[in-house]
């Protein structure tokens, strides 16, 4: 079932690609079309394509994004006046399609054997259907608006997948062991608080760099959490793991590398300062990080 969800996503991306190729108002329509076409192919044929071919496709995506070959064009969506008119009529009903996605995902993952990803895919399809019925819009409007949004996000739409892979590579390369050795050299023995600070701050910093707390967790917990806090100081592994991950999320709030949290909302809201979301989150992130250090030091040992 999950494979069908991936293939449906790929077909949608191919539709965006075809629209981009045909969009004469986009001066970079060839680059945009190629980017979404290659990305769509990885979803449709990912399990059939040899790994080295997928690697070449990833390099092609990187070249198109880094070379500035992607642009925006004409999307044939409704006018701002039409959207305001529809919003004034529907009012809070507009939140129904948005609520269907998380509620449906949780329900399907909890009460069926399909899993969260399949639930997310099915709920997204249901959300689109309900949105079209509510707004009485044509299905083509949904496709056009989808391309407008994904073009606004651009290459950042695939950043989370890149960063997750980067975390795996870091762990395989033994970065965690190297971090552990550095920490042991810098921090004197019998200084538990300093080790706790190193772990929590390390989770935050690595998440800022990598944009993904899960990727940072594999590195920092392997290097500091398990060998130092759990084994050497006999800390509670559950508390250390949970609070450590939350410390990583503090880094998520402060980095543009976490594109789906910080860059995408700024693009969707059309904010003048693309880093405005991050600027508003820095102070709360630091406060939460300090609280995490206190909690771990007070209750994990």
JSON list of N, CA and C in Angstrom, two decimals, residues 69-147:
[
{"chain": "A", "resi": 69, "resn": "UNK", "atom": "N", "xyz": [18.67, 27.00, -11.59]},
{"chain": "A", "resi": 69, "resn": "UNK", "atom": "CA", "xyz": [17.92, 26.71, -12.80]},
{"chain": "A", "resi": 69, "resn": "UNK", "atom": "C", "xyz": [16.42, 26.57, -12.57]},
{"chain": "A", "resi": 70, "resn": "UNK", "atom": "N", "xyz": [15.97, 26.91, -11.36]},
{"chain": "A", "resi": 70, "resn": "UNK", "atom": "CA", "xyz": [14.54, 26.79, -11.04]},
{"chain": "A", "resi": 70, "resn": "UNK", "atom": "C", "xyz": [13.93, 28.17, -10.87]},
{"chain": "A", "resi": 71, "resn": "UNK", "atom": "N", "xyz": [12.69, 28.33, -11.34]},
{"chain": "A", "resi": 71, "resn": "UNK", "atom": "CA", "xyz": [12.02, 29.62, -11.25]},
{"chain": "A", "resi": 71, "resn": "UNK", "atom": "C", "xyz": [10.53, 29.46, -11.07]},
{"chain": "A", "resi": 72, "resn": "UNK", "atom": "N", "xyz": [9.83, 30.57, -11.08]},
{"chain": "A", "resi": 72, "resn": "UNK", "atom": "CA", "xyz": [8.36, 30.57, -10.93]},
{"chain": "A", "resi": 72, "resn": "UNK", "atom": "C", "xyz": [7.74, 31.12, -12.19]},
{"chain": "A", "resi": 73, "resn": "UNK", "atom": "N", "xyz": [6.47, 30.78, -12.40]},
{"chain": "A", "resi": 73, "resn": "UNK", "atom": "CA", "xyz": [5.80, 31.20, -13.63]},
{"chain": "A", "resi": 73, "resn": "UNK", "atom": "C", "xyz": [4.37, 31.59, -13.39]},
{"chain": "A", "resi": 74, "resn": "UNK", "atom": "N", "xyz": [3.51, 31.23, -14.32]},
{"chain": "A", "resi": 74, "resn": "UNK", "atom": "CA", "xyz": [2.08, 31.54, -14.24]},
{"chain": "A", "resi": 74, "resn": "UNK", "atom": "C", "xyz": [1.32, 30.27, -13.88]},
{"chain": "A", "resi": 75, "resn": "UNK", "atom": "N", "xyz": [0.48, 30.35, -12.84]},
{"chain": "A", "resi": 75, "resn": "UNK", "atom": "CA", "xyz": [-0.14, 29.14, -12.31]},
{"chain": "A", "resi": 75, "resn": "UNK", "atom": "C", "xyz": [-1.64, 29.06, -12.55]},
{"chain": "A", "resi": 76, "resn": "UNK", "atom": "N", "xyz": [-2.23, 30.08, -13.12]},
{"chain": "A", "resi": 76, "resn": "UNK", "atom": "CA", "xyz": [-3.64, 30.03, -13.45]},
{"chain": "A", "resi": 76, "resn": "UNK", "atom": "C", "xyz": [-4.56, 29.79, -12.27]},
{"chain": "A", "resi": 77, "resn": "UNK", "atom": "N", "xyz": [-4.16, 30.26, -11.10]},
{"chain": "A", "resi": 77, "resn": "UNK", "atom": "CA", "xyz": [-4.98, 30.07, -9.91]},
{"chain": "A", "resi": 77, "resn": "UNK", "atom": "C", "xyz": [-6.02, 31.18, -9.81]},
{"chain": "A", "resi": 78, "resn": "UNK", "atom": "N", "xyz": [-6.90, 31.07, -8.84]},
{"chain": "A", "resi": 78, "resn": "UNK", "atom": "CA", "xyz": [-7.92, 32.10, -8.63]},
{"chain": "A", "resi": 78, "resn": "UNK", "atom": "C", "xyz": [-7.26, 33.40, -8.17]},
{"chain": "A", "resi": 79, "resn": "UNK", "atom": "N", "xyz": [-7.93, 34.50, -8.41]},
{"chain": "A", "resi": 79, "resn": "UNK", "atom": "CA", "xyz": [-7.39, 35.80, -8.02]},
{"chain": "A", "resi": 79, "resn": "UNK", "atom": "C", "xyz": [-7.52, 35.99, -6.52]},
{"chain": "A", "resi": 80, "resn": "UNK", "atom": "N", "xyz": [-6.77, 36.96, -6.01]},
{"chain": "A", "resi": 80, "resn": "UNK", "atom": "CA", "xyz": [-6.83, 37.24, -4.56]},
{"chain": "A", "resi": 80, "resn": "UNK", "atom": "C", "xyz": [-8.22, 37.67, -4.15]},
{"chain": "A", "resi": 81, "resn": "UNK", "atom": "N", "xyz": [-8.90, 38.41, -5.02]},
{"chain": "A", "resi": 81, "resn": "UNK", "atom": "CA", "xyz": [-10.26, 38.85, -4.73]},
{"chain": "A", "resi": 81, "resn": "UNK", "atom": "C", "xyz": [-11.21, 37.66, -4.62]},
{"chain": "A", "resi": 82, "resn": "UNK", "atom": "N", "xyz": [-11.05, 36.69, -5.52]},
{"chain": "A", "resi": 82, "resn": "UNK", "atom": "CA", "xyz": [-11.88, 35.49, -5.48]},
{"chain": "A", "resi": 82, "resn": "UNK", "atom": "C", "xyz": [-11.63, 34.69, -4.21]},
{"chain": "A", "resi": 83, "resn": "UNK", "atom": "N", "xyz": [-10.37, 34.61, -3.81]},
{"chain": "A", "resi": 83, "resn": "UNK", "atom": "CA", "xyz": [-10.04, 33.85, -2.59]},
{"chain": "A", "resi": 83, "resn": "UNK", "atom": "C", "xyz": [-10.63, 34.51, -1.36]},
{"chain": "A", "resi": 84, "resn": "UNK", "atom": "N", "xyz": [-10.55, 35.86, -1.29]},
{"chain": "A", "resi": 84, "resn": "UNK", "atom": "CA", "xyz": [-11.14, 36.57, -0.15]},
{"chain": "A", "resi": 84, "resn": "UNK", "atom": "C", "xyz": [-12.65, 36.39, -0.12]},
{"chain": "A", "resi": 85, "resn": "UNK", "atom": "N", "xyz": [-13.27, 36.39, -1.28]},
{"chain": "A", "resi": 85, "resn": "UNK", "atom": "CA", "xyz": [-14.73, 36.23, -1.35]},
{"chain": "A", "resi": 85, "resn": "UNK", "atom": "C", "xyz": [-15.13, 34.84, -0.86]},
{"chain": "A", "resi": 86, "resn": "UNK", "atom": "N", "xyz": [-14.40, 33.81, -1.30]},
{"chain": "A", "resi": 86, "resn": "UNK", "atom": "CA", "xyz": [-14.69, 32.45, -0.87]},
{"chain": "A", "resi": 86, "resn": "UNK", "atom": "C", "xyz": [-14.45, 32.27, 0.62]},
{"chain": "A", "resi": 87, "resn": "UNK", "atom": "N", "xyz": [-13.37, 32.88, 1.12]},
{"chain": "A", "resi": 87, "resn": "UNK", "atom": "CA", "xyz": [-13.04, 32.77, 2.54]},
{"chain": "A", "resi": 87, "resn": "UNK", "atom": "C", "xyz": [-14.11, 33.42, 3.40]},
{"chain": "A", "resi": 88, "resn": "UNK", "atom": "N", "xyz": [-14.66, 34.53, 2.94]},
{"chain": "A", "resi": 88, "resn": "UNK", "atom": "CA", "xyz": [-15.69, 35.23, 3.72]},
{"chain": "A", "resi": 88, "resn": "UNK", "atom": "C", "xyz": [-16.98, 34.42, 3.80]},
{"chain": "A", "resi": 89, "resn": "UNK", "atom": "N", "xyz": [-17.21, 33.57, 2.81]},
{"chain": "A", "resi": 89, "resn": "UNK", "atom": "CA", "xyz": [-18.41, 32.73, 2.80]},
{"chain": "A", "resi": 89, "resn": "UNK", "atom": "C", "xyz": [-18.20, 31.47, 3.64]},
{"chain": "A", "resi": 90, "resn": "UNK", "atom": "N", "xyz": [-17.06, 30.80, 3.45]},
{"chain": "A", "resi": 90, "resn": "UNK", "atom": "CA", "xyz": [-16.80, 29.53, 4.13]},
{"chain": "A", "resi": 90, "resn": "UNK", "atom": "C", "xyz": [-16.36, 29.70, 5.57]},
{"chain": "A", "resi": 91, "resn": "UNK", "atom": "N", "xyz": [-15.62, 30.79, 5.84]},
{"chain": "A", "resi": 91, "resn": "UNK", "atom": "CA", "xyz": [-15.13, 31.09, 7.19]},
{"chain": "A", "resi": 91, "resn": "UNK", "atom": "C", "xyz": [-14.38, 29.90, 7.79]},
{"chain": "A", "resi": 92, "resn": "UNK", "atom": "N", "xyz": [-14.79, 29.45, 8.99]},
{"chain": "A", "resi": 92, "resn": "UNK", "atom": "CA", "xyz": [-14.03, 28.40, 9.68]},
{"chain": "A", "resi": 92, "resn": "UNK", "atom": "C", "xyz": [-14.13, 27.02, 9.03]},
{"chain": "A", "resi": 93, "resn": "UNK", "atom": "N", "xyz": [-15.03, 26.88, 8.07]},
{"chain": "A", "resi": 93, "resn": "UNK", "atom": "CA", "xyz": [-15.12, 25.61, 7.35]},
{"chain": "A", "resi": 93, "resn": "UNK", "atom": "C", "xyz": [-13.84, 25.32, 6.58]},
{"chain": "A", "resi": 94, "resn": "UNK", "atom": "N", "xyz": [-13.07, 26.37, 6.31]},
{"chain": "A", "resi": 94, "resn": "UNK", "atom": "CA", "xyz": [-11.81, 26.19, 5.58]},
{"chain": "A", "resi": 94, "resn": "UNK", "atom": "C", "xyz": [-10.81, 25.34, 6.36]},
{"chain": "A", "resi": 95, "resn": "UNK", "atom": "N", "xyz": [-11.00, 25.26, 7.68]},
{"chain": "A", "resi": 95, "resn": "UNK", "atom": "CA", "xyz": [-10.07, 24.47, 8.50]},
{"chain": "A", "resi": 95, "resn": "UNK", "atom": "C", "xyz": [-10.38, 22.98, 8.45]},
{"chain": "A", "resi": 96, "resn": "UNK", "atom": "N", "xyz": [-11.55, 22.61, 7.93]},
{"chain": "A", "resi": 96, "resn": "UNK", "atom": "CA", "xyz": [-11.93, 21.20, 7.91]},
{"chain": "A", "resi": 96, "resn": "UNK", "atom": "C", "xyz": [-10.95, 20.36, 7.09]},
{"chain": "A", "resi": 97, "resn": "UNK", "atom": "N", "xyz": [-10.62, 20.76, 5.84]},
{"chain": "A", "resi": 97, "resn": "UNK", "atom": "CA", "xyz": [-9.65, 19.95, 5.08]},
{"chain": "A", "resi": 97, "resn": "UNK", "atom": "C", "xyz": [-8.29, 19.85, 5.78]},
{"chain": "A", "resi": 98, "resn": "UNK", "atom": "N", "xyz": [-7.86, 20.95, 6.40]},
{"chain": "A", "resi": 98, "resn": "UNK", "atom": "CA", "xyz": [-6.57, 20.93, 7.11]},
{"chain": "A", "resi": 98, "resn": "UNK", "atom": "C", "xyz": [-6.61, 19.98, 8.30]},
{"chain": "A", "resi": 99, "resn": "UNK", "atom": "N", "xyz": [-7.75, 19.91, 8.99]},
{"chain": "A", "resi": 99, "resn": "UNK", "atom": "CA", "xyz": [-7.86, 19.04, 10.17]},
{"chain": "A", "resi": 99, "resn": "UNK", "atom": "C", "xyz": [-7.96, 17.57, 9.79]},
{"chain": "A", "resi": 100, "resn": "UNK", "atom": "N", "xyz": [-8.45, 17.31, 8.59]},
{"chain": "A", "resi": 100, "resn": "UNK", "atom": "CA", "xyz": [-8.61, 15.91, 8.16]},
{"chain": "A", "resi": 100, "resn": "UNK", "atom": "C", "xyz": [-7.26, 15.19, 8.09]},
{"chain": "A", "resi": 101, "resn": "UNK", "atom": "N", "xyz": [-6.21, 15.92, 7.69]},
{"chain": "A", "resi": 101, "resn": "UNK", "atom": "CA", "xyz": [-4.90, 15.29, 7.52]},
{"chain": "A", "resi": 101, "resn": "UNK", "atom": "C", "xyz": [-4.35, 14.72, 8.83]},
{"chain": "A", "resi": 102, "resn": "UNK", "atom": "N", "xyz": [-4.19, 15.53, 9.90]},
{"chain": "A", "resi": 102, "resn": "UNK", "atom": "CA", "xyz": [-3.64, 14.94, 11.14]},
{"chain": "A", "resi": 102, "resn": "UNK", "atom": "C", "xyz": [-4.60, 13.96, 11.81]},
{"chain": "A", "resi": 103, "resn": "UNK", "atom": "N", "xyz": [-5.90, 14.28, 11.82]},
{"chain": "A", "resi": 103, "resn": "UNK", "atom": "CA", "xyz": [-6.86, 13.39, 12.47]},
{"chain": "A", "resi": 103, "resn": "UNK", "atom": "C", "xyz": [-6.93, 12.06, 11.75]},
{"chain": "A", "resi": 104, "resn": "UNK", "atom": "N", "xyz": [-6.99, 12.12, 10.42]},
{"chain": "A", "resi": 104, "resn": "UNK", "atom": "CA", "xyz": [-7.04, 10.88, 9.63]},
{"chain": "A", "resi": 104, "resn": "UNK", "atom": "C", "xyz": [-5.77, 10.06, 9.77]},
{"chain": "A", "resi": 105, "resn": "UNK", "atom": "N", "xyz": [-4.63, 10.73, 9.80]},
{"chain": "A", "resi": 105, "resn": "UNK", "atom": "CA", "xyz": [-3.35, 10.02, 9.93]},
{"chain": "A", "resi": 105, "resn": "UNK", "atom": "C", "xyz": [-3.27, 9.26, 11.24]},
{"chain": "A", "resi": 106, "resn": "UNK", "atom": "N", "xyz": [-3.64, 9.93, 12.33]},
{"chain": "A", "resi": 106, "resn": "UNK", "atom": "CA", "xyz": [-3.60, 9.29, 13.66]},
{"chain": "A", "resi": 106, "resn": "UNK", "atom": "C", "xyz": [-4.60, 8.14, 13.72]},
{"chain": "A", "resi": 107, "resn": "UNK", "atom": "N", "xyz": [-5.80, 8.37, 13.20]},
{"chain": "A", "resi": 107, "resn": "UNK", "atom": "CA", "xyz": [-6.84, 7.35, 13.26]},
{"chain": "A", "resi": 107, "resn": "UNK", "atom": "C", "xyz": [-6.44, 6.09, 12.49]},
{"chain": "A", "resi": 108, "resn": "UNK", "atom": "N", "xyz": [-5.92, 6.28, 11.29]},
{"chain": "A", "resi": 108, "resn": "UNK", "atom": "CA", "xyz": [-5.54, 5.14, 10.46]},
{"chain": "A", "resi": 108, "resn": "UNK", "atom": "C", "xyz": [-4.35, 4.40, 11.06]},
{"chain": "A", "resi": 109, "resn": "UNK", "atom": "N", "xyz": [-3.39, 5.15, 11.60]},
{"chain": "A", "resi": 109, "resn": "UNK", "atom": "CA", "xyz": [-2.21, 4.50, 12.18]},
{"chain": "A", "resi": 109, "resn": "UNK", "atom": "C", "xyz": [-2.53, 3.75, 13.46]},
{"chain": "A", "resi": 110, "resn": "UNK", "atom": "N", "xyz": [-3.54, 4.24, 14.21]},
{"chain": "A", "resi": 110, "resn": "UNK", "atom": "CA", "xyz": [-3.88, 3.64, 15.50]},
{"chain": "A", "resi": 110, "resn": "UNK", "atom": "C", "xyz": [-4.87, 2.49, 15.39]},
{"chain": "A", "resi": 111, "resn": "UNK", "atom": "N", "xyz": [-5.79, 2.58, 14.44]},
{"chain": "A", "resi": 111, "resn": "UNK", "atom": "CA", "xyz": [-6.89, 1.60, 14.39]},
{"chain": "A", "resi": 111, "resn": "UNK", "atom": "C", "xyz": [-6.82, 0.66, 13.19]},
{"chain": "A", "resi": 112, "resn": "UNK", "atom": "N", "xyz": [-5.77, 0.80, 12.39]},
{"chain": "A", "resi": 112, "resn": "UNK", "atom": "CA", "xyz": [-5.57, -0.14, 11.28]},
{"chain": "A", "resi": 112, "resn": "UNK", "atom": "C", "xyz": [-4.11, -0.58, 11.27]},
{"chain": "A", "resi": 113, "resn": "UNK", "atom": "N", "xyz": [-3.80, -1.48, 10.40]},
{"chain": "A", "resi": 113, "resn": "UNK", "atom": "CA", "xyz": [-2.42, -1.97, 10.28]},
{"chain": "A", "resi": 113, "resn": "UNK", "atom": "C", "xyz": [-1.68, -1.31, 9.13]},
{"chain": "A", "resi": 114, "resn": "UNK", "atom": "N", "xyz": [-2.25, -0.25, 8.57]},
{"chain": "A", "resi": 114, "resn": "UNK", "atom": "CA", "xyz": [-1.67, 0.39, 7.38]},
{"chain": "A", "resi": 114, "resn": "UNK", "atom": "C", "xyz": [-0.44, 1.22, 7.71]},
{"chain": "A", "resi": 115, "resn": "UNK", "atom": "N", "xyz": [-0.36, 1.78, 8.90]},
{"chain": "A", "resi": 115, "resn": "UNK", "atom": "CA", "xyz": [0.79, 2.59, 9.27]},
{"chain": "A", "resi": 115, "resn": "UNK", "atom": "C", "xyz": [0.57, 4.08, 9.06]},
{"chain": "A", "resi": 116, "resn": "UNK", "atom": "N", "xyz": [1.45, 4.88, 9.66]},
{"chain": "A", "resi": 116, "resn": "UNK", "atom": "CA", "xyz": [1.28, 6.33, 9.65]},
{"chain": "A", "resi": 116, "resn": "UNK", "atom": "C", "xyz": [1.47, 6.94, 8.26]},
{"chain": "A", "resi": 117, "resn": "UNK", "atom": "N", "xyz": [2.46, 6.46, 7.50]},
{"chain": "A", "resi": 117, "resn": "UNK", "atom": "CA", "xyz": [2.72, 7.04, 6.19]},
{"chain": "A", "resi": 117, "resn": "UNK", "atom": "C", "xyz": [1.56, 6.80, 5.22]},
{"chain": "A", "resi": 118, "resn": "UNK", "atom": "N", "xyz": [1.01, 5.59, 5.25]},
{"chain": "A", "resi": 118, "resn": "UNK", "atom": "CA", "xyz": [-0.15, 5.30, 4.42]},
{"chain": "A", "resi": 118, "resn": "UNK", "atom": "C", "xyz": [-1.34, 6.15, 4.89]},
{"chain": "A", "resi": 119, "resn": "UNK", "atom": "N", "xyz": [-1.48, 6.28, 6.20]},
{"chain": "A", "resi": 119, "resn": "UNK", "atom": "CA", "xyz": [-2.54, 7.12, 6.75]},
{"chain": "A", "resi": 119, "resn": "UNK", "atom": "C", "xyz": [-2.41, 8.56, 6.29]},
{"chain": "A", "resi": 120, "resn": "UNK", "atom": "N", "xyz": [-1.17, 9.06, 6.27]},
{"chain": "A", "resi": 120, "resn": "UNK", "atom": "CA", "xyz": [-0.93, 10.42, 5.82]},
{"chain": "A", "resi": 120, "resn": "UNK", "atom": "C", "xyz": [-1.33, 10.58, 4.35]},
{"chain": "A", "resi": 121, "resn": "UNK", "atom": "N", "xyz": [-0.97, 9.61, 3.52]},
{"chain": "A", "resi": 121, "resn": "UNK", "atom": "CA", "xyz": [-1.31, 9.68, 2.11]},
{"chain": "A", "resi": 121, "resn": "UNK", "atom": "C", "xyz": [-2.80, 9.64, 1.87]},
{"chain": "A", "resi": 122, "resn": "UNK", "atom": "N", "xyz": [-3.49, 8.70, 2.51]},
{"chain": "A", "resi": 122, "resn": "UNK", "atom": "CA", "xyz": [-4.94, 8.57, 2.34]},
{"chain": "A", "resi": 122, "resn": "UNK", "atom": "C", "xyz": [-5.67, 9.80, 2.89]},
{"chain": "A", "resi": 123, "resn": "UNK", "atom": "N", "xyz": [-5.20, 10.30, 4.02]},
{"chain": "A", "resi": 123, "resn": "UNK", "atom": "CA", "xyz": [-5.84, 11.48, 4.62]},
{"chain": "A", "resi": 123, "resn": "UNK", "atom": "C", "xyz": [-5.65, 12.71, 3.74]},
{"chain": "A", "resi": 124, "resn": "UNK", "atom": "N", "xyz": [-4.49, 12.82, 3.10]},
{"chain": "A", "resi": 124, "resn": "UNK", "atom": "CA", "xyz": [-4.24, 13.94, 2.20]},
{"chain": "A", "resi": 124, "resn": "UNK", "atom": "C", "xyz": [-5.17, 13.91, 1.00]},
{"chain": "A", "resi": 125, "resn": "UNK", "atom": "N", "xyz": [-5.39, 12.71, 0.46]},
{"chain": "A", "resi": 125, "resn": "UNK", "atom": "CA", "xyz": [-6.32, 12.58, -0.67]},
{"chain": "A", "resi": 125, "resn": "UNK", "atom": "C", "xyz": [-7.74, 12.94, -0.24]},
{"chain": "A", "resi": 126, "resn": "UNK", "atom": "N", "xyz": [-8.13, 12.46, 0.92]},
{"chain": "A", "resi": 126, "resn": "UNK", "atom": "CA", "xyz": [-9.47, 12.79, 1.44]},
{"chain": "A", "resi": 126, "resn": "UNK", "atom": "C", "xyz": [-9.60, 14.28, 1.67]},
{"chain": "A", "resi": 127, "resn": "UNK", "atom": "N", "xyz": [-8.54, 14.91, 2.15]},
{"chain": "A", "resi": 127, "resn": "UNK", "atom": "CA", "xyz": [-8.56, 16.35, 2.40]},
{"chain": "A", "resi": 127, "resn": "UNK", "atom": "C", "xyz": [-8.77, 17.14, 1.11]},
{"chain": "A", "resi": 128, "resn": "UNK", "atom": "N", "xyz": [-8.10, 16.71, 0.04]},
{"chain": "A", "resi": 128, "resn": "UNK", "atom": "CA", "xyz": [-8.26, 17.39, -1.25]},
{"chain": "A", "resi": 128, "resn": "UNK", "atom": "C", "xyz": [-9.70, 17.27, -1.75]},
{"chain": "A", "resi": 129, "resn": "UNK", "atom": "N", "xyz": [-10.27, 16.06, -1.63]},
{"chain": "A", "resi": 129, "resn": "UNK", "atom": "CA", "xyz": [-11.65, 15.84, -2.08]},
{"chain": "A", "resi": 129, "resn": "UNK", "atom": "C", "xyz": [-12.62, 16.73, -1.31]},
{"chain": "A", "resi": 130, "resn": "UNK", "atom": "N", "xyz": [-12.46, 16.77, 0.01]},
{"chain": "A", "resi": 130, "resn": "UNK", "atom": "CA", "xyz": [-13.34, 17.59, 0.84]},
{"chain": "A", "resi": 130, "resn": "UNK", "atom": "C", "xyz": [-13.16, 19.08, 0.50]},
{"chain": "A", "resi": 131, "resn": "UNK", "atom": "N", "xyz": [-11.93, 19.51, 0.28]},
{"chain": "A", "resi": 131, "resn": "UNK", "atom": "CA", "xyz": [-11.67, 20.91, -0.06]},
{"chain": "A", "resi": 131, "resn": "UNK", "atom": "C", "xyz": [-12.35, 21.29, -1.38]},
{"chain": "A", "resi": 132, "resn": "UNK", "atom": "N", "xyz": [-12.29, 20.39, -2.36]},
{"chain": "A", "resi": 132, "resn": "UNK", "atom": "CA", "xyz": [-12.94, 20.67, -3.65]},
{"chain": "A", "resi": 132, "resn": "UNK", "atom": "C", "xyz": [-14.46, 20.75, -3.50]},
{"chain": "A", "resi": 133, "resn": "UNK", "atom": "N", "xyz": [-15.02, 19.87, -2.66]},
{"chain": "A", "resi": 133, "resn": "UNK", "atom": "CA", "xyz": [-16.46, 19.89, -2.43]},
{"chain": "A", "resi": 133, "resn": "UNK", "atom": "C", "xyz": [-16.89, 21.15, -1.69]},
{"chain": "A", "resi": 134, "resn": "UNK", "atom": "N", "xyz": [-16.10, 21.57, -0.71]},
{"chain": "A", "resi": 134, "resn": "UNK", "atom": "CA", "xyz": [-16.43, 22.76, 0.07]},
{"chain": "A", "resi": 134, "resn": "UNK", "atom": "C", "xyz": [-16.37, 24.03, -0.78]},
{"chain": "A", "resi": 135, "resn": "UNK", "atom": "N", "xyz": [-15.30, 24.16, -1.53]},
{"chain": "A", "resi": 135, "resn": "UNK", "atom": "CA", "xyz": [-15.08, 25.38, -2.31]},
{"chain": "A", "resi": 135, "resn": "UNK", "atom": "C", "xyz": [-15.76, 25.34, -3.68]},
{"chain": "A", "resi": 136, "resn": "UNK", "atom": "N", "xyz": [-16.23, 24.14, -4.07]},
{"chain": "A", "resi": 136, "resn": "UNK", "atom": "CA", "xyz": [-16.85, 23.95, -5.39]},
{"chain": "A", "resi": 136, "resn": "UNK", "atom": "C", "xyz": [-15.90, 24.38, -6.51]},
{"chain": "A", "resi": 137, "resn": "UNK", "atom": "N", "xyz": [-14.63, 24.09, -6.29]},
{"chain": "A", "resi": 137, "resn": "UNK", "atom": "CA", "xyz": [-13.61, 24.45, -7.28]},
{"chain": "A", "resi": 137, "resn": "UNK", "atom": "C", "xyz": [-13.39, 23.29, -8.25]},
{"chain": "A", "resi": 138, "resn": "UNK", "atom": "N", "xyz": [-12.76, 23.60, -9.35]},
{"chain": "A", "resi": 138, "resn": "UNK", "atom": "CA", "xyz": [-12.41, 22.58, -10.32]},
{"chain": "A", "resi": 138, "resn": "UNK", "atom": "C", "xyz": [-11.14, 21.85, -9.86]},
{"chain": "A", "resi": 139, "resn": "UNK", "atom": "N", "xyz": [-11.04, 20.54, -10.12]},
{"chain": "A", "resi": 139, "resn": "UNK", "atom": "CA", "xyz": [-9.85, 19.78, -9.72]},
{"chain": "A", "resi": 139, "resn": "UNK", "atom": "C", "xyz": [-8.56, 20.40, -10.27]},
{"chain": "A", "resi": 140, "resn": "UNK", "atom": "N", "xyz": [-8.63, 21.04, -11.42]},
{"chain": "A", "resi": 140, "resn": "UNK", "atom": "CA", "xyz": [-7.43, 21.63, -12.01]},
{"chain": "A", "resi": 140, "resn": "UNK", "atom": "C", "xyz": [-6.88, 22.75, -11.14]},
{"chain": "A", "resi": 141, "resn": "UNK", "atom": "N", "xyz": [-7.78, 23.45, -10.41]},
{"chain": "A", "resi": 141, "resn": "UNK", "atom": "CA", "xyz": [-7.32, 24.50, -9.52]},
{"chain": "A", "resi": 141, "resn": "UNK", "atom": "C", "xyz": [-6.40, 23.93, -8.43]},
{"chain": "A", "resi": 142, "resn": "UNK", "atom": "N", "xyz": [-6.76, 22.74, -7.96]},
{"chain": "A", "resi": 142, "resn": "UNK", "atom": "CA", "xyz": [-5.95, 22.08, -6.94]},
{"chain": "A", "resi": 142, "resn": "UNK", "atom": "C", "xyz": [-4.55, 21.78, -7.47]},
{"chain": "A", "resi": 143, "resn": "UNK", "atom": "N", "xyz": [-4.48, 21.30, -8.70]},
{"chain": "A", "resi": 143, "resn": "UNK", "atom": "CA", "xyz": [-3.20, 20.98, -9.32]},
{"chain": "A", "resi": 143, "resn": "UNK", "atom": "C", "xyz": [-2.38, 22.25, -9.53]},
{"chain": "A", "resi": 144, "resn": "UNK", "atom": "N", "xyz": [-3.02, 23.29, -10.02]},
{"chain": "A", "resi": 144, "resn": "UNK", "atom": "CA", "xyz": [-2.31, 24.55, -10.26]},
{"chain": "A", "resi": 144, "resn": "UNK", "atom": "C", "xyz": [-1.79, 25.16, -8.97]},
{"chain": "A", "resi": 145, "resn": "UNK", "atom": "N", "xyz": [-2.63, 25.14, -7.95]},
{"chain": "A", "resi": 145, "resn": "UNK", "atom": "CA", "xyz": [-2.22, 25.71, -6.66]},
{"chain": "A", "resi": 145, "resn": "UNK", "atom": "C", "xyz": [-1.11, 24.88, -6.02]},
{"chain": "A", "resi": 146, "resn": "UNK", "atom": "N", "xyz": [-1.20, 23.56, -6.21]},
{"chain": "A", "resi": 146, "resn": "UNK", "atom": "CA", "xyz": [-0.14, 22.70, -5.70]},
{"chain": "A", "resi": 146, "resn": "UNK", "atom": "C", "xyz": [1.20, 23.02, -6.34]},
{"chain": "A", "resi": 147, "resn": "UNK", "atom": "N", "xyz": [1.20, 23.26, -7.64]},
{"chain": "A", "resi": 147, "resn": "UNK", "atom": "CA", "xyz": [2.46, 23.62, -8.31]},
{"chain": "A", "resi": 147, "resn": "UNK", "atom": "C", "xyz": [2.95, 24.98, -7.86]}
]
